[in-house]
Coordinates of C-alpha atoms in Angstrom, one line a residue:
X1 CA 119.7 40.6 63.2
X2 CA 119.9 43.4 60.5
X3 CA 116.8 44.9 61.9
X4 CA 118.2 45.1 65.4
X5 CA 121.3 46.6 63.7
X6 CA 119.0 49.4 62.4
X7 CA 117.9 50.4 65.8
X8 CA 121.4 50.4 67.0
X9 CA 122.6 52.5 64.2
X10 CA 119.7 55.1 64.8
X11 CA 121.0 55.3 68.6
X12 CA 124.5 55.8 67.5
X13 CA 123.6 58.6 64.8
X14 CA 121.4 60.5 66.9
X15 CA 122.8 60.2 70.4
X16 CA 126.4 58.9 70.0
X17 CA 125.7 55.7 71.5
X18 CA 128.4 52.8 71.7
X19 CA 128.3 49.2 72.5
X20 CA 124.8 48.8 71.6
X21 CA 123.6 45.4 72.2
X22 CA 120.2 43.3 72.5
X23 CA 120.1 40.6 75.3
X24 CA 117.2 38.0 75.0
X25 CA 115.8 36.4 78.0
X26 CA 116.3 32.7 77.6
X27 CA 113.4 30.1 78.0
X28 CA 114.0 29.4 81.8
X29 CA 113.8 33.0 82.7
X30 CA 117.1 32.8 84.5
X31 CA 119.6 34.2 82.2
X32 CA 120.0 36.8 79.3
X33 CA 121.9 35.9 76.1
X34 CA 123.8 38.5 74.3
X35 CA 122.8 38.0 70.6
X36 CA 124.6 40.8 68.8
X37 CA 128.0 39.7 69.7
X38 CA 127.6 36.2 68.0
X39 CA 127.0 37.1 64.2
X40 CA 124.6 34.3 63.3
X41 CA 123.5 30.9 64.4
X42 CA 126.0 29.5 61.8
X43 CA 128.8 31.3 63.1
X44 CA 129.8 28.4 65.5
X45 CA 130.6 30.7 68.3
X46 CA 128.9 30.4 71.9
X47 CA 126.5 33.1 72.8
X48 CA 127.4 35.0 76.0
X49 CA 124.9 33.8 78.8
X50 CA 124.6 36.0 81.9
X51 CA 122.8 34.6 84.9
X52 CA 120.1 37.2 86.1
X53 CA 120.2 36.4 89.5
X54 CA 121.8 39.2 91.5
X55 CA 122.5 41.3 88.5
X56 CA 121.4 44.7 87.4
X57 CA 119.7 42.8 84.3
X58 CA 117.5 41.1 86.8
X59 CA 116.4 44.3 88.4
X60 CA 115.5 45.8 85.1
X61 CA 113.5 42.7 84.0
X62 CA 111.8 42.6 87.5
X63 CA 110.9 46.2 87.9
X64 CA 110.4 47.0 84.0
X65 CA 112.3 50.3 84.6
X66 CA 115.4 51.5 82.7
X67 CA 118.7 51.6 84.5
X68 CA 121.7 53.8 84.1
X69 CA 125.2 54.1 85.7
X70 CA 128.4 55.7 85.2
X71 CA 131.0 53.6 83.4
X72 CA 134.7 54.2 82.2
X73 CA 133.3 55.3 78.7
X74 CA 130.3 57.2 79.7
X75 CA 127.0 56.0 81.1
X76 CA 125.6 52.7 80.7
X77 CA 121.8 52.5 80.1
X78 CA 119.8 49.1 80.2
X79 CA 116.1 49.4 79.1
X80 CA 113.6 46.6 79.0
X81 CA 112.4 45.1 75.8
X82 CA 108.8 44.2 76.6
X83 CA 105.6 43.8 74.9
X84 CA 102.1 43.2 76.7
X85 CA 103.8 41.8 79.7
X86 CA 106.1 39.6 77.9
X87 CA 109.9 40.3 79.0
X88 CA 111.6 39.6 75.7
X89 CA 115.0 41.1 76.7
X90 CA 117.0 44.0 77.3
X91 CA 118.5 46.9 75.2
X92 CA 121.9 48.0 76.5
X93 CA 124.1 50.8 75.3
X94 CA 126.7 53.4 76.5
X95 CA 126.1 57.1 76.0
X96 CA 128.9 59.7 76.0
X97 CA 126.9 61.8 78.9
X98 CA 124.2 61.4 81.3
X99 CA 121.0 61.3 79.4
X100 CA 118.4 63.8 79.9
X101 CA 114.6 63.1 80.0
X102 CA 114.3 63.4 76.2
X103 CA 117.2 61.0 75.5
X104 CA 116.0 58.5 78.1
X105 CA 112.3 58.6 76.6
X106 CA 114.1 58.0 73.2
X107 CA 116.0 54.9 74.3
X108 CA 112.7 53.5 76.0
X109 CA 111.0 54.0 72.6
X110 CA 113.7 52.3 70.8
X111 CA 113.4 49.3 73.2
X112 CA 109.6 49.2 72.5
X113 CA 110.1 49.4 68.7
X114 CA 112.8 46.5 69.2
X115 CA 110.2 44.5 71.1
X116 CA 107.9 44.6 68.0
X117 CA 110.8 43.9 65.7
X118 CA 111.6 40.7 67.5
X119 CA 107.9 39.7 67.6
X120 CA 107.6 40.2 63.9
X121 CA 110.7 38.7 62.6
X122 CA 110.9 35.5 65.0
X123 CA 108.2 34.0 62.5
X124 CA 110.9 34.0 59.8
X125 CA 114.2 33.2 61.6
X126 CA 115.5 30.7 64.3
X127 CA 117.8 33.1 65.6
X128 CA 115.6 34.4 68.5
X129 CA 114.6 30.9 69.3
X130 CA 118.2 29.8 69.3
X131 CA 119.3 32.7 71.5
X132 CA 116.6 31.6 74.1
X133 CA 118.2 28.2 74.5
X134 CA 121.1 27.4 76.7
X135 CA 121.1 23.9 76.1
X136 CA 120.5 21.4 73.4
X137 CA 117.0 20.0 73.3
X138 CA 116.2 16.4 72.9
X139 CA 113.5 15.6 70.2
X140 CA 110.8 15.4 72.9
X141 CA 111.9 18.7 74.3
X142 CA 111.7 20.2 70.8
X143 CA 108.2 18.8 70.3
X144 CA 107.1 20.2 73.8
X145 CA 108.6 23.6 73.1
X146 CA 106.7 23.9 69.8
X147 CA 103.4 23.1 71.6
X148 CA 103.8 26.1 73.9
X149 CA 102.6 29.7 73.1
X150 CA 105.4 31.9 71.7
X151 CA 105.0 34.2 74.6
X152 CA 105.1 33.1 78.3
X153 CA 103.3 36.3 79.6
X154 CA 100.6 38.5 78.5
X155 CA 98.8 41.8 80.0
X156 CA 95.7 43.7 79.4
X157 CA 93.7 46.1 81.3
X158 CA 91.8 43.3 83.0
X159 CA 94.6 40.8 83.8
X160 CA 98.3 39.9 83.9
X161 CA 99.5 36.3 83.2
X162 CA 102.5 34.5 83.1
X163 CA 103.8 30.9 83.0
X164 CA 106.9 29.0 83.8
X165 CA 107.8 25.3 82.8
X166 CA 110.9 23.5 84.4
X167 CA 111.2 20.4 82.4
X168 CA 112.3 17.1 83.8
X169 CA 115.4 15.2 82.6
X170 CA 113.0 13.0 80.9
X171 CA 110.4 15.2 79.4
X172 CA 107.0 14.6 80.8
X173 CA 105.0 16.5 78.0
X174 CA 103.5 19.2 80.4
X175 CA 101.9 22.0 78.4
X176 CA 100.0 25.1 78.8
X177 CA 98.1 27.6 76.6
X178 CA 96.4 30.9 76.6
X179 CA 94.6 33.0 73.9
X180 CA 92.4 36.1 73.7
X181 CA 89.1 36.5 71.9
X182 CA 87.4 39.9 71.8
X183 CA 85.9 39.5 75.3
X184 CA 87.2 36.1 76.6
X185 CA 90.6 34.8 78.0
X186 CA 91.0 31.0 77.4
X187 CA 93.5 29.1 79.5
X188 CA 94.7 25.5 79.6
X189 CA 97.1 23.3 81.4
X190 CA 97.7 19.7 80.5
X191 CA 99.9 16.8 81.9
X192 CA 100.2 13.7 79.9
X193 CA 101.2 10.3 81.5
X194 CA 104.7 8.9 80.6
X195 CA 108.1 10.6 79.6
X196 CA 109.9 11.6 76.7
X197 CA 108.7 10.8 73.1
X198 CA 105.5 9.2 74.1
X199 CA 104.5 12.0 76.5
X200 CA 105.3 14.4 73.8
X201 CA 103.0 12.4 71.2
X202 CA 100.2 12.4 73.7
X203 CA 100.4 16.3 74.2
X204 CA 100.7 16.9 70.5
X205 CA 97.2 15.1 70.0
X206 CA 95.9 16.7 73.1
X207 CA 96.8 20.3 72.3
X208 CA 95.8 19.9 68.7
X209 CA 92.2 18.6 69.6
X210 CA 91.9 21.4 72.3
X211 CA 93.0 24.3 69.8
X212 CA 90.9 23.0 67.1
X213 CA 87.7 22.8 69.1
X214 CA 88.4 26.2 70.6
X215 CA 89.0 27.8 67.2
X216 CA 85.8 26.1 66.1
X217 CA 83.8 27.9 68.8
X218 CA 83.2 25.0 71.1
X219 CA 82.6 25.7 74.7
X220 CA 85.1 24.4 77.4
X221 CA 83.0 21.3 78.0
X222 CA 83.0 20.4 74.2
X223 CA 86.7 21.1 74.1
X224 CA 87.3 18.5 76.8
X225 CA 85.1 16.0 75.1
X226 CA 87.0 16.4 71.7
X227 CA 90.4 16.1 73.6
X228 CA 89.1 13.1 75.3
X229 CA 87.9 11.3 72.2
X230 CA 91.1 12.2 70.2
X231 CA 93.3 10.4 72.7
X232 CA 90.9 7.3 72.8
X233 CA 90.7 7.3 68.9
X234 CA 94.5 7.2 68.6
X235 CA 94.9 4.9 71.6
X236 CA 97.4 7.6 72.7
X237 CA 97.2 7.4 76.5
X238 CA 95.8 9.6 79.1
X239 CA 96.5 13.1 80.4
X240 CA 95.2 15.3 83.2
X241 CA 94.2 18.8 82.3
X242 CA 92.5 21.9 83.4
X243 CA 90.4 24.3 81.1
X244 CA 89.5 27.8 82.0
X245 CA 87.3 30.5 80.3
X246 CA 87.1 34.0 81.7
X247 CA 84.7 36.6 80.4
X248 CA 86.7 39.7 80.4
X249 CA 83.7 42.0 80.8
X250 CA 82.7 40.8 84.2
X251 CA 85.2 38.2 85.3
X252 CA 82.7 35.3 85.1
X253 CA 84.9 32.2 85.1
X254 CA 84.3 28.6 83.9
X255 CA 86.4 25.8 84.5
X256 CA 86.8 22.1 83.6
X257 CA 89.0 19.8 85.8
X258 CA 90.0 16.5 84.1
X259 CA 91.9 14.9 86.9
X260 CA 94.1 17.6 87.6
X261 CA 95.4 19.3 90.8
X262 CA 93.2 21.8 92.2
X263 CA 94.2 25.4 91.7
X264 CA 95.1 27.9 94.4
X265 CA 93.7 31.5 94.8
X266 CA 95.3 34.2 96.8
X267 CA 92.9 36.8 98.0
X268 CA 93.6 39.7 100.4
X269 CA 96.6 37.9 101.6
X270 CA 94.8 34.6 102.2
X271 CA 95.9 31.5 100.2
X272 CA 93.3 28.9 99.6
X273 CA 93.0 25.5 97.7
X274 CA 89.9 25.6 95.4
X275 CA 88.4 22.2 96.1
X276 CA 86.4 21.7 92.8
X277 CA 84.9 18.7 91.6
X278 CA 87.4 16.5 89.6
X279 CA 86.4 14.6 86.6
X280 CA 88.2 11.8 84.8
X281 CA 91.4 12.4 83.0
X282 CA 91.3 12.8 79.2
X283 CA 91.7 9.4 77.3
X284 CA 90.5 6.9 79.9
X285 CA 88.1 4.2 78.5
X286 CA 85.4 4.8 81.2
X287 CA 82.1 6.3 81.1
X288 CA 82.5 9.9 82.2
X289 CA 81.4 13.4 81.7
X290 CA 83.1 16.8 81.9
X291 CA 81.3 19.2 84.1
X292 CA 81.7 23.0 83.7
X293 CA 82.2 24.6 87.1
X294 CA 81.8 28.3 88.2
X295 CA 84.9 29.9 89.7
X296 CA 84.6 33.2 91.4
X297 CA 87.3 35.9 90.7
X298 CA 87.3 39.2 92.3
X299 CA 89.4 42.4 91.5
X300 CA 92.8 41.7 93.1
X301 CA 92.8 37.9 93.1
X302 CA 95.6 35.9 91.9
X303 CA 94.9 32.4 90.5
X304 CA 97.7 29.8 90.4
X305 CA 97.4 26.4 88.4
X306 CA 100.2 24.0 88.3
X307 CA 100.9 20.3 87.4
X308 CA 101.8 17.5 89.8
X309 CA 105.6 18.2 89.4
X310 CA 105.0 20.7 92.1
X311 CA 103.4 18.3 94.6
X312 CA 105.4 14.9 94.0
X313 CA 108.8 13.5 95.1
X314 CA 111.1 16.1 96.5
X315 CA 108.7 18.9 95.6
X316 CA 106.1 17.6 98.1
X317 CA 108.3 19.6 100.8
X318 CA 107.8 22.9 98.9
X319 CA 105.9 25.4 100.9
X320 CA 103.5 26.6 98.1
X321 CA 101.5 28.9 100.2
X322 CA 104.7 30.2 101.8
X323 CA 106.1 31.2 98.4
X324 CA 102.9 32.8 97.3
X325 CA 102.6 34.6 100.3
X326 CA 106.1 36.1 99.9
X327 CA 105.5 36.8 96.3
X328 CA 102.3 38.6 96.5
X329 CA 103.6 42.0 95.4
X330 CA 105.7 40.6 92.5
X331 CA 104.6 40.3 88.9
X332 CA 103.2 36.9 88.0
X333 CA 106.2 36.4 85.9
X334 CA 108.5 36.3 89.1
X335 CA 105.9 34.4 91.2
X336 CA 105.7 31.7 88.6
X337 CA 109.3 31.5 88.3
X338 CA 109.8 31.5 92.0
X339 CA 107.5 28.4 92.4
X340 CA 109.2 26.2 89.6
X341 CA 112.7 27.0 91.0
X342 CA 111.6 25.8 94.4
X343 CA 110.4 22.6 92.9
X344 CA 113.9 22.3 91.2
X345 CA 115.8 23.1 94.2
X346 CA 113.7 20.7 96.3
X347 CA 114.8 18.0 93.9
X348 CA 118.6 18.9 94.0
X349 CA 118.3 20.4 90.5
X350 CA 117.0 17.3 88.6
X351 CA 113.2 17.0 88.2
X352 CA 111.6 13.5 87.7
X353 CA 108.5 15.2 86.5
X354 CA 107.9 18.4 84.7
X355 CA 106.9 21.4 86.9
X356 CA 104.6 23.9 85.2
X357 CA 102.9 26.9 86.6
X358 CA 100.5 29.5 85.4
X359 CA 99.8 32.5 87.5
X360 CA 96.9 34.9 86.6
X361 CA 96.3 38.3 88.4
X362 CA 92.8 39.3 87.8
X363 CA 92.6 43.2 87.9

């Protein structure tokens, strides 16, 4: 936290700021945790967890604009700490007087610097990971978390992307992934059979094979074949999955569907299920191939991929189209969270299967 303290000291020295603190958004996206009041992970103190719903913090995270209000000791300012669409957290401080444009811009710049500090330093410390967790993880959940990308969101001139994973009480091993090449966006979503450590082990083999093939330059059909072969070679079990490759220059989109639920597309206010061909899941000992299909994306489209945790048991009653219709104007981050929260609510707060969503806005 020393790097965060440097930012705080700078704000105190130049603008007389008091009560400077950094609040990190937890893994669920439903709360922030005030890290700077706890000392260290080893201190034994409980971090202050603040629910986002209905709070001023929620408004800053959602709208990505600074907030200021008069308080007893001056003016409280809250600025978003965000990098490329990834809402990392918030910078909160109290200034002696209402900030002018120059001071407010300096606070916003400090928040941007803080985002880079967190991204850089999280490779060398567990502190930020600890702050994002408001419950102790099982071994299966720990493995699952390590398989996910370090950021749940990403934005470029061509797209905005965000994901949300609501885990079941007994982890089902859902994973998602995204990465950028020079002119290509790669997406994947997978859902292993089973629960807890067995599902996590399937997910580990599956993600390792997919990433290894992708990093070796394989196309998505070959990535699918190598993932399928890896599960068969280790007799690990099977998993459904969906792989997507988007050319950032023209939006040309390829997709492989291995037994996975069809994606949804929102176009000009209309929600449609993309009824694509479905190939066999990964890891089944049956003769099968993986077909590369072409998916049309036009500027303004929203593509939604999800696992069957949003379709089964209590979640079967969730009106996915209605939620997507009501969240069209929201950032993909808010839309994804609305979908997984609806699945959780429909199951009375305890899922029997992981519910995972990835929302992509194509600009």
